[in-house]
XYZ file of C-alpha atoms in Angstrom:
559
model
C 106.498 138.608 26.011
C 109.125 136.722 28.244
C 108.391 134.555 31.309
C 109.600 136.891 33.773
C 107.184 139.911 32.320
C 104.225 137.407 32.413
C 105.132 136.626 36.177
C 105.209 140.229 37.015
C 101.967 141.075 35.246
C 100.297 138.208 37.163
C 101.668 139.355 40.409
C 100.181 142.902 39.651
C 96.819 141.369 38.769
C 96.635 139.241 41.956
C 97.703 142.133 44.172
C 100.080 139.880 46.051
C 103.879 139.775 46.603
C 106.468 137.166 46.296
C 106.375 137.173 50.220
C 102.919 135.511 50.182
C 104.530 132.243 49.491
C 105.670 130.412 52.568
C 103.355 132.454 54.864
C 100.140 131.477 56.792
C 96.841 133.162 56.058
C 93.289 132.578 56.905
C 91.079 130.941 54.415
C 87.299 130.161 53.900
C 86.108 126.523 53.359
C 83.706 127.004 50.290
C 82.853 123.396 50.049
C 83.869 119.577 51.276
C 84.300 117.650 48.256
C 84.813 113.885 49.233
C 87.991 113.796 51.235
C 89.267 117.300 50.470
C 88.216 120.710 51.484
C 88.164 123.542 48.875
C 89.494 126.810 50.326
C 89.426 130.491 49.167
C 92.337 132.282 50.465
C 91.450 135.596 48.598
C 93.608 134.843 45.497
C 92.315 134.285 41.847
C 92.182 130.591 42.421
C 91.209 128.490 45.217
C 93.438 125.604 46.751
C 92.328 122.002 47.976
C 93.561 120.491 51.199
C 92.840 116.818 52.299
C 90.478 116.462 55.083
C 92.949 114.278 57.089
C 95.073 117.360 57.693
C 92.430 118.950 59.635
C 92.173 115.785 61.913
C 93.939 115.614 65.264
C 95.572 112.596 66.761
C 93.214 109.738 67.206
C 90.174 111.798 65.852
C 88.451 112.426 62.559
C 88.326 115.796 60.991
C 85.451 117.966 61.846
C 85.126 120.679 59.298
C 82.424 122.010 57.064
C 81.697 124.906 54.581
C 81.717 128.176 55.840
C 84.387 127.401 58.444
C 87.478 129.730 58.432
C 90.954 127.951 58.842
C 94.506 128.976 58.744
C 96.584 127.381 56.019
C 100.140 127.549 54.755
C 100.772 128.978 51.137
C 103.440 126.481 49.769
C 103.107 128.091 46.166
C 100.750 130.073 44.006
C 99.839 127.504 41.527
C 100.358 123.862 40.828
C 99.915 122.235 37.298
C 96.117 122.313 37.709
C 96.102 126.213 38.279
C 95.295 125.990 41.944
C 96.974 127.511 44.819
C 99.020 124.791 46.704
C 97.795 124.915 50.452
C 98.755 122.869 53.795
C 96.860 122.849 56.940
C 99.300 120.650 58.564
C 102.099 123.082 57.998
C 100.014 126.056 59.056
C 99.269 124.174 62.433
C 103.077 123.340 62.723
C 104.195 126.977 62.019
C 101.356 128.057 64.719
C 102.490 125.309 67.122
C 106.189 126.007 66.732
C 105.659 129.646 67.734
C 103.569 128.894 70.682
C 106.058 126.186 71.813
C 109.037 128.333 71.560
C 107.426 130.634 73.915
C 106.491 128.002 76.306
C 110.275 126.503 76.011
C 111.823 129.832 76.860
C 109.323 130.358 79.874
C 109.902 126.629 80.879
C 106.050 126.098 80.912
C 104.371 122.678 80.457
C 102.744 122.111 77.137
C 99.713 119.713 76.230
C 99.998 117.007 73.902
C 98.868 113.518 72.836
C 100.931 110.354 72.353
C 99.867 108.946 69.013
C 102.494 106.652 67.877
C 105.668 104.319 68.652
C 109.105 104.742 67.245
C 112.554 103.312 67.832
C 113.635 104.259 71.355
C 110.410 106.132 72.362
C 107.059 107.553 71.078
C 105.866 110.295 68.998
C 103.553 113.182 70.540
C 101.464 115.613 68.862
C 101.942 118.946 70.352
C 98.749 120.835 68.622
C 100.389 120.203 65.291
C 104.037 119.958 65.961
C 105.301 116.204 66.189
C 107.708 115.654 69.323
C 109.875 112.664 70.310
C 109.258 111.033 73.860
C 112.064 109.034 74.920
C 111.198 105.661 76.539
C 112.945 106.716 79.773
C 110.869 109.826 79.893
C 107.582 108.323 79.728
C 107.159 107.701 83.610
C 109.131 107.730 86.900
C 109.184 103.963 87.031
C 109.447 101.575 83.648
C 105.933 101.167 82.168
C 105.434 97.796 80.471
C 102.278 98.831 78.683
C 101.681 102.316 77.210
C 98.382 101.716 75.532
C 96.272 103.277 78.202
C 98.342 106.665 77.789
C 97.721 106.776 73.831
C 95.341 109.247 72.499
C 94.847 111.021 75.935
C 95.842 114.618 76.212
C 98.354 115.319 79.048
C 101.073 117.594 79.962
C 104.882 117.381 78.598
C 107.863 119.472 79.592
C 109.976 120.492 76.494
C 113.580 119.313 77.035
C 115.051 120.473 73.714
C 113.925 121.984 70.365
C 115.598 122.820 67.067
C 113.228 124.825 64.806
C 115.664 124.513 61.767
C 116.013 120.703 62.242
C 112.227 120.254 63.143
C 113.330 118.427 66.358
C 111.490 118.520 69.720
C 112.148 116.409 72.649
C 109.589 116.237 75.414
C 109.312 114.530 78.819
C 106.353 113.381 80.768
C 108.458 112.009 83.547
C 109.714 115.590 84.349
C 105.922 116.791 84.841
C 105.460 113.663 87.074
C 108.487 114.332 89.275
C 107.603 117.944 89.794
C 104.074 117.136 90.655
C 105.306 114.254 92.856
C 107.723 116.678 94.734
C 104.718 118.972 95.302
C 102.464 116.058 96.620
C 105.451 114.794 98.960
C 105.958 118.162 100.473
C 102.116 118.485 100.997
C 101.958 114.774 102.331
C 105.005 115.064 104.600
C 103.474 118.128 106.158
C 100.192 116.621 106.843
C 101.382 113.118 107.882
C 100.700 111.913 111.274
C 100.561 108.397 113.020
C 97.302 106.550 112.612
C 96.503 108.125 109.421
C 94.845 106.008 106.742
C 96.340 106.483 103.124
C 96.189 104.632 99.799
C 99.470 103.786 97.969
C 100.739 101.607 95.208
C 103.363 98.756 96.005
C 106.449 99.990 94.504
C 108.985 97.217 95.320
C 109.084 93.854 97.359
C 111.766 92.500 99.372
C 112.142 89.572 101.649
C 111.466 91.587 104.876
C 108.702 93.665 103.341
C 107.328 96.111 100.514
C 107.853 99.596 99.842
C 104.615 101.609 98.969
C 104.388 104.860 97.142
C 102.108 107.037 98.838
C 102.284 109.629 96.156
C 105.733 111.184 96.448
C 106.932 109.393 99.410
C 107.667 105.633 100.203
C 106.844 103.757 103.232
C 107.959 100.564 104.412
C 105.262 97.783 104.958
C 107.124 95.098 107.114
C 106.158 91.518 106.434
C 105.022 91.071 110.038
C 102.504 94.038 109.366
C 101.008 92.894 106.245
C 98.416 90.544 107.931
C 97.708 88.918 111.197
C 98.372 85.427 109.931
C 101.721 84.004 109.112
C 103.327 85.390 105.948
C 106.744 83.759 105.031
C 107.407 86.201 102.115
C 105.677 89.531 101.106
C 104.945 88.145 97.558
C 102.423 85.599 98.911
C 100.107 88.614 99.718
C 101.107 91.671 97.471
C 102.360 92.325 93.754
C 104.216 95.219 92.385
C 101.735 97.781 91.118
C 98.949 96.802 93.284
C 96.883 99.682 94.936
C 96.560 98.931 98.763
C 95.110 100.728 101.826
C 97.458 101.226 104.627
C 97.888 102.931 107.990
C 100.803 105.117 109.196
C 102.256 103.138 112.373
C 105.194 105.288 112.876
C 106.661 108.355 111.359
C 109.990 109.747 111.947
C 109.846 113.555 110.843
C 113.644 114.010 111.114
C 114.675 110.926 108.883
C 111.279 111.032 107.019
C 110.847 107.289 107.538
C 107.354 105.932 107.459
C 106.357 102.548 108.824
C 103.071 101.327 107.463
C 100.729 98.460 108.375
C 98.027 96.742 106.636
C 96.911 94.344 109.352
C 96.183 97.199 111.795
C 93.030 98.199 109.717
C 91.460 94.842 110.862
C 90.468 93.724 114.410
C 93.157 91.891 116.391
C 92.177 88.238 116.342
C 94.138 87.761 119.694
C 91.481 89.841 121.491
C 89.670 87.398 123.851
C 91.738 84.599 122.703
C 91.334 82.793 126.231
C 87.650 82.527 125.832
C 87.924 81.295 122.224
C 90.454 78.653 122.957
C 90.010 77.426 126.572
C 92.519 75.022 128.025
C 91.812 71.290 127.328
C 89.463 72.050 124.503
C 89.982 70.422 121.210
C 90.178 72.272 117.714
C 91.057 71.394 114.049
C 93.876 73.746 112.697
C 96.287 73.684 109.787
C 100.019 73.244 109.956
C 101.648 76.246 108.688
C 105.385 75.925 109.599
C 107.510 73.270 110.960
C 110.816 73.626 112.908
C 113.393 71.314 114.677
C 111.424 72.102 118.105
C 107.884 71.670 116.896
C 105.186 72.720 114.358
C 103.028 75.888 114.213
C 99.315 75.337 113.853
C 96.830 78.084 112.605
C 93.723 77.877 114.420
C 92.200 80.918 112.802
C 93.807 83.586 110.463
C 96.158 85.408 112.675
C 96.098 83.030 115.564
C 98.770 80.318 115.573
C 99.793 77.788 118.419
C 102.850 75.735 118.661
C 102.839 72.066 119.158
C 106.157 71.525 120.934
C 108.074 68.199 119.705
C 107.497 66.616 123.041
C 103.623 66.847 122.577
C 103.490 65.441 119.045
C 103.488 61.768 119.909
C 103.127 59.461 122.845
C 105.669 57.083 121.506
C 107.879 58.657 118.712
C 110.575 60.406 120.777
C 113.445 62.227 119.406
C 111.893 62.307 115.999
C 111.781 65.563 113.914
C 108.345 66.898 113.672
C 108.533 66.925 109.787
C 108.333 63.001 110.149
C 105.020 63.338 112.157
C 103.098 66.192 110.338
C 103.310 68.064 107.144
C 102.917 71.661 106.033
C 99.290 72.566 105.208
C 97.937 69.246 106.879
C 94.804 69.616 108.884
C 95.315 68.326 112.413
C 93.240 67.996 115.705
C 94.961 69.543 118.677
C 94.112 70.346 122.353
C 94.914 73.651 123.994
C 97.292 73.170 126.850
C 98.172 76.748 127.736
C 97.207 80.412 126.525
C 99.352 83.455 127.188
C 97.618 86.510 125.549
C 100.298 89.055 126.619
C 102.897 86.879 124.829
C 100.614 86.027 122.205
C 101.390 82.305 122.595
C 99.282 79.211 122.566
C 100.697 75.875 123.588
C 99.103 72.957 121.796
C 99.234 69.212 122.032
C 98.827 66.674 119.415
C 99.169 63.465 121.300
C 96.508 64.701 123.765
C 93.889 64.138 121.011
C 94.859 60.459 120.721
C 94.736 57.430 123.368
C 97.240 57.348 125.989
C 98.931 54.190 125.129
C 100.084 53.632 128.757
C 96.616 54.002 130.048
C 95.599 51.496 127.402
C 98.223 48.956 128.432
C 97.261 49.308 131.964
C 93.678 48.478 131.199
C 94.401 45.454 129.215
C 97.507 44.240 131.246
C 97.268 45.101 134.881
C 99.949 44.515 137.546
C 100.737 40.914 137.743
C 99.842 40.035 134.151
C 102.342 37.958 132.081
C 103.280 39.799 128.649
C 105.439 38.645 125.687
C 107.636 40.892 123.844
C 110.786 41.213 121.634
C 114.012 42.478 123.261
C 114.379 45.936 121.456
C 117.461 47.226 123.351
C 120.103 45.984 126.074
C 121.594 48.629 128.320
C 123.917 48.594 131.302
C 120.872 48.605 133.640
C 118.499 46.342 131.859
C 116.411 45.090 128.958
C 113.738 47.223 127.054
C 111.063 44.961 125.705
C 108.577 45.971 122.987
C 104.908 45.686 124.155
C 101.589 46.244 122.583
C 100.659 49.837 121.734
C 104.113 50.572 120.175
C 105.581 51.199 123.721
C 108.476 49.578 125.723
C 108.608 48.129 128.849
C 111.888 47.830 130.904
C 113.361 44.542 132.937
C 115.770 45.953 135.276
C 118.904 43.785 135.721
C 118.037 43.213 139.077
C 114.796 41.505 137.842
C 116.359 39.096 135.621
C 117.331 36.007 137.986
C 116.728 35.202 141.586
C 120.215 33.525 141.824
C 122.586 35.112 139.496
C 123.975 38.723 139.892
C 122.477 41.318 137.269
C 125.914 41.562 135.299
C 125.810 37.893 134.968
C 122.317 37.440 134.148
C 122.157 39.991 131.417
C 124.553 37.958 129.664
C 121.933 35.248 128.932
C 120.016 37.675 126.633
C 120.489 39.259 123.264
C 118.694 41.769 121.208
C 115.839 40.240 119.215
C 115.145 37.540 121.740
C 111.391 37.120 122.531
C 110.911 36.843 126.137
C 108.010 36.654 128.670
C 107.629 39.083 131.698
C 105.423 39.841 134.508
C 104.061 43.546 134.689
C 105.420 44.768 138.067
C 104.280 48.484 137.768
C 102.730 50.892 135.182
C 103.470 54.670 135.752
C 101.194 56.572 133.406
C 102.475 59.956 134.332
C 106.143 59.091 133.728
C 105.361 56.689 130.917
C 107.127 53.719 132.363
C 106.547 50.011 132.553
C 108.478 47.874 134.760
C 108.538 44.406 133.926
C 110.267 41.226 135.892
C 111.428 38.038 134.317
C 112.503 36.262 137.566
C 109.117 36.979 138.946
C 107.819 34.322 136.683
C 109.184 31.617 138.972
C 109.010 31.463 142.771
C 111.746 33.018 144.881
C 114.002 30.393 146.239
C 115.235 32.417 149.082
C 111.712 32.958 150.222
C 110.684 29.121 150.049
C 113.947 28.508 151.790
C 113.568 31.334 154.354
C 109.957 29.930 155.108
C 111.572 26.819 156.651
C 113.983 28.648 158.957
C 113.231 31.398 161.477
C 115.134 33.862 163.502
C 116.780 32.106 166.544
C 117.137 28.750 164.857
C 120.513 26.979 164.932
C 121.427 25.819 161.386
C 124.294 23.745 160.009
C 126.211 25.779 157.315
C 129.024 25.326 154.918
C 131.851 27.790 154.602
C 131.929 29.151 150.927
C 134.574 32.042 151.312
C 136.948 33.192 154.070
C 137.512 36.886 154.232
C 139.157 39.176 156.819
C 135.891 40.357 158.196
C 134.436 36.764 158.698
C 132.937 33.907 156.769
C 130.589 33.878 153.892
C 128.454 30.431 154.345
C 125.734 28.458 152.374
C 122.681 27.745 154.473
C 119.984 25.577 152.798
C 120.623 27.239 149.283
C 120.839 30.519 150.816
C 123.844 32.833 151.483
C 124.735 33.750 154.983
C 127.513 35.628 156.554
C 129.133 35.229 159.936
C 131.144 38.424 161.135
C 134.530 38.010 162.683
C 133.353 39.005 166.070
C 130.513 36.298 165.994
C 132.851 33.428 165.358
C 133.234 32.429 168.942
C 132.531 33.720 172.439
C 136.242 33.709 173.042
C 138.123 36.641 171.689
C 141.063 34.364 170.698
C 138.996 31.967 168.773
C 137.417 35.025 166.602
C 139.860 34.301 163.768
C 138.296 33.523 160.205
C 141.621 31.725 159.072
C 140.776 28.938 161.444
C 138.103 27.837 159.111
C 138.432 26.406 155.563
C 136.326 26.615 152.492
C 133.936 23.372 152.689
C 133.951 23.055 156.570
C 130.670 22.811 158.196
C 129.709 24.434 161.577
C 126.688 25.315 163.556
C 125.509 28.865 164.073
C 122.466 30.677 165.100
C 120.151 32.838 162.910
C 120.231 36.486 164.234
C 118.659 38.308 161.207
C 117.147 37.952 157.600
C 118.320 40.809 155.112
C 115.404 40.428 152.632
C 116.752 43.150 150.333
C 120.433 41.654 150.094
C 118.933 38.227 150.179
C 121.501 37.213 153.047
C 121.080 35.626 156.420
C 123.212 37.039 159.344
C 124.384 34.048 161.751
C 126.415 33.851 164.866
C 128.516 31.011 166.225
C 128.966 33.140 169.511
C 125.131 33.559 170.059
C 124.854 29.777 169.711
C 127.542 29.155 172.385
C 125.927 31.699 174.625
C 122.356 29.888 174.372
C 123.852 26.383 174.859
C 125.617 27.972 178.093
C 122.216 29.033 179.370
C 120.594 25.848 178.596
C 123.279 23.876 180.608
C 123.262 26.247 183.352
C 119.365 25.829 183.659
C 119.662 21.866 183.340
C 122.645 21.176 185.561
C 122.739 23.740 187.939
C 124.701 26.755 188.520
C 128.369 27.318 189.752
C 126.704 28.853 193.063
C 125.839 25.158 194.082
C 129.374 24.322 194.061
C 129.805 22.922 190.519
C 132.397 24.305 188.340
C 131.498 25.548 184.831
C 133.371 22.716 183.368
C 131.466 20.376 185.285
C 128.219 21.699 184.102
C 129.393 21.944 180.321
C 130.922 18.357 180.582
C 127.596 16.990 181.636
C 125.755 18.812 179.013
C 128.208 17.429 176.414
C 127.718 13.809 177.726
C 124.082 14.067 177.439
C 124.190 15.317 174.015
C 126.519 12.551 172.949
C 124.258 9.949 174.313
C 121.181 11.504 172.560
C 123.165 11.186 169.374
C 123.797 7.428 169.880
């Protein structure tokens, strides 16, 4: 008997046809032997299938004797006389049939991600293995896929080829479709004031974009918190779940503005009562600019210490040289404007006013000593205790010399003594005098001379308008019209420098430190005296006779 005849007799005795091989039939598990299941498929012999073929992704096999299962008949007998069966191929055949129907109907299919391969991941689709490209895992790149492993979830079949056994699926397509549905529902029900939960999608310099579930909203940096935030990354990170409130919603452009701070109470409410003017508080420096420093009094409430209110003595100094960021400082409230949400603070007001302290130690009239810090066209600046300066005006340098001449006697760095003339606390000014350390020679000389006295003076300068003269160490002036009672004699050129003449004191100009004199007034007075003593012209005596007699008497008195 030939082999072909034997095969024909075997087929006939088994009652099966050649088409049985390669098909799926239902078998009965007769026993579980170790790690294999013995299955009766109604043929003369039984088949053995490893238990691992009954296991699903991430789970162990759960089969027992008496269970009916579908298996794939690979061939009738192997070398041991058993039917070669495969549970995996049976599941794959069944799965492929169902998957093809789903693919044609564009329906989602359920699967489990169970492995990682180059460029993506493997997915178990109820027995059929599919490929999930890395770009199709999620809408956004996923750094860690571990939470997704072993979890049943829906997929969309993108492509399948049964002849090659290739299936490509996408999880992203399912998420985008769901997202579109959620977006439409969210937009339809969205209204201002609504509180939502979202995920931080992106962070920029000016804010953060929050995914509300299919639609993004902008959370501006100024709406993250009531306190100052320089950059959104200080308070948020990508992937963070946040609760936000819809501040504004434009249904036409579908732009959504979000806020987090609006969920908390506004710290500026009742700020006037919390921070009354002239009260002192401790705060933290949050930001430093060219014009001052911002100090946080409480989260969300900041005040500005203007550069002019930072130090009593350090003028024209950058605020960064006085305070530093994050420094704890004591400040005084100077002004509160709740409408503009502004608080003006003072740093120097918490320290002793050096001008008040100076006045307490060195009242007016006290003599002080200091180094000349600077020389200007109008005087000297002298360093004083308390890191402050006093000024000696050029007019207070010398009694005799002019200011321009006297200032030449001083240089920067000289240590000088001066008298305190005035302290103006409000204007932060101290007036000093150097010449006041000695007596005023003008006052001493003027004390010996009074208005109406006739004095002898010396011509020091001849001008068109009159004569400048020296009187007892003082400067005097005789105007041209006062040189003589006779108009013809009122000529300054008649006199020479060094010439002496008598004149009457008519006025003291204390401000200009000058004496005004008159020869004319002296002559008039002498005439009156002569008339009174020697008679009048009405008695028959001539004016010449009267004056001649007066002159002769005067000459005799001089002898």
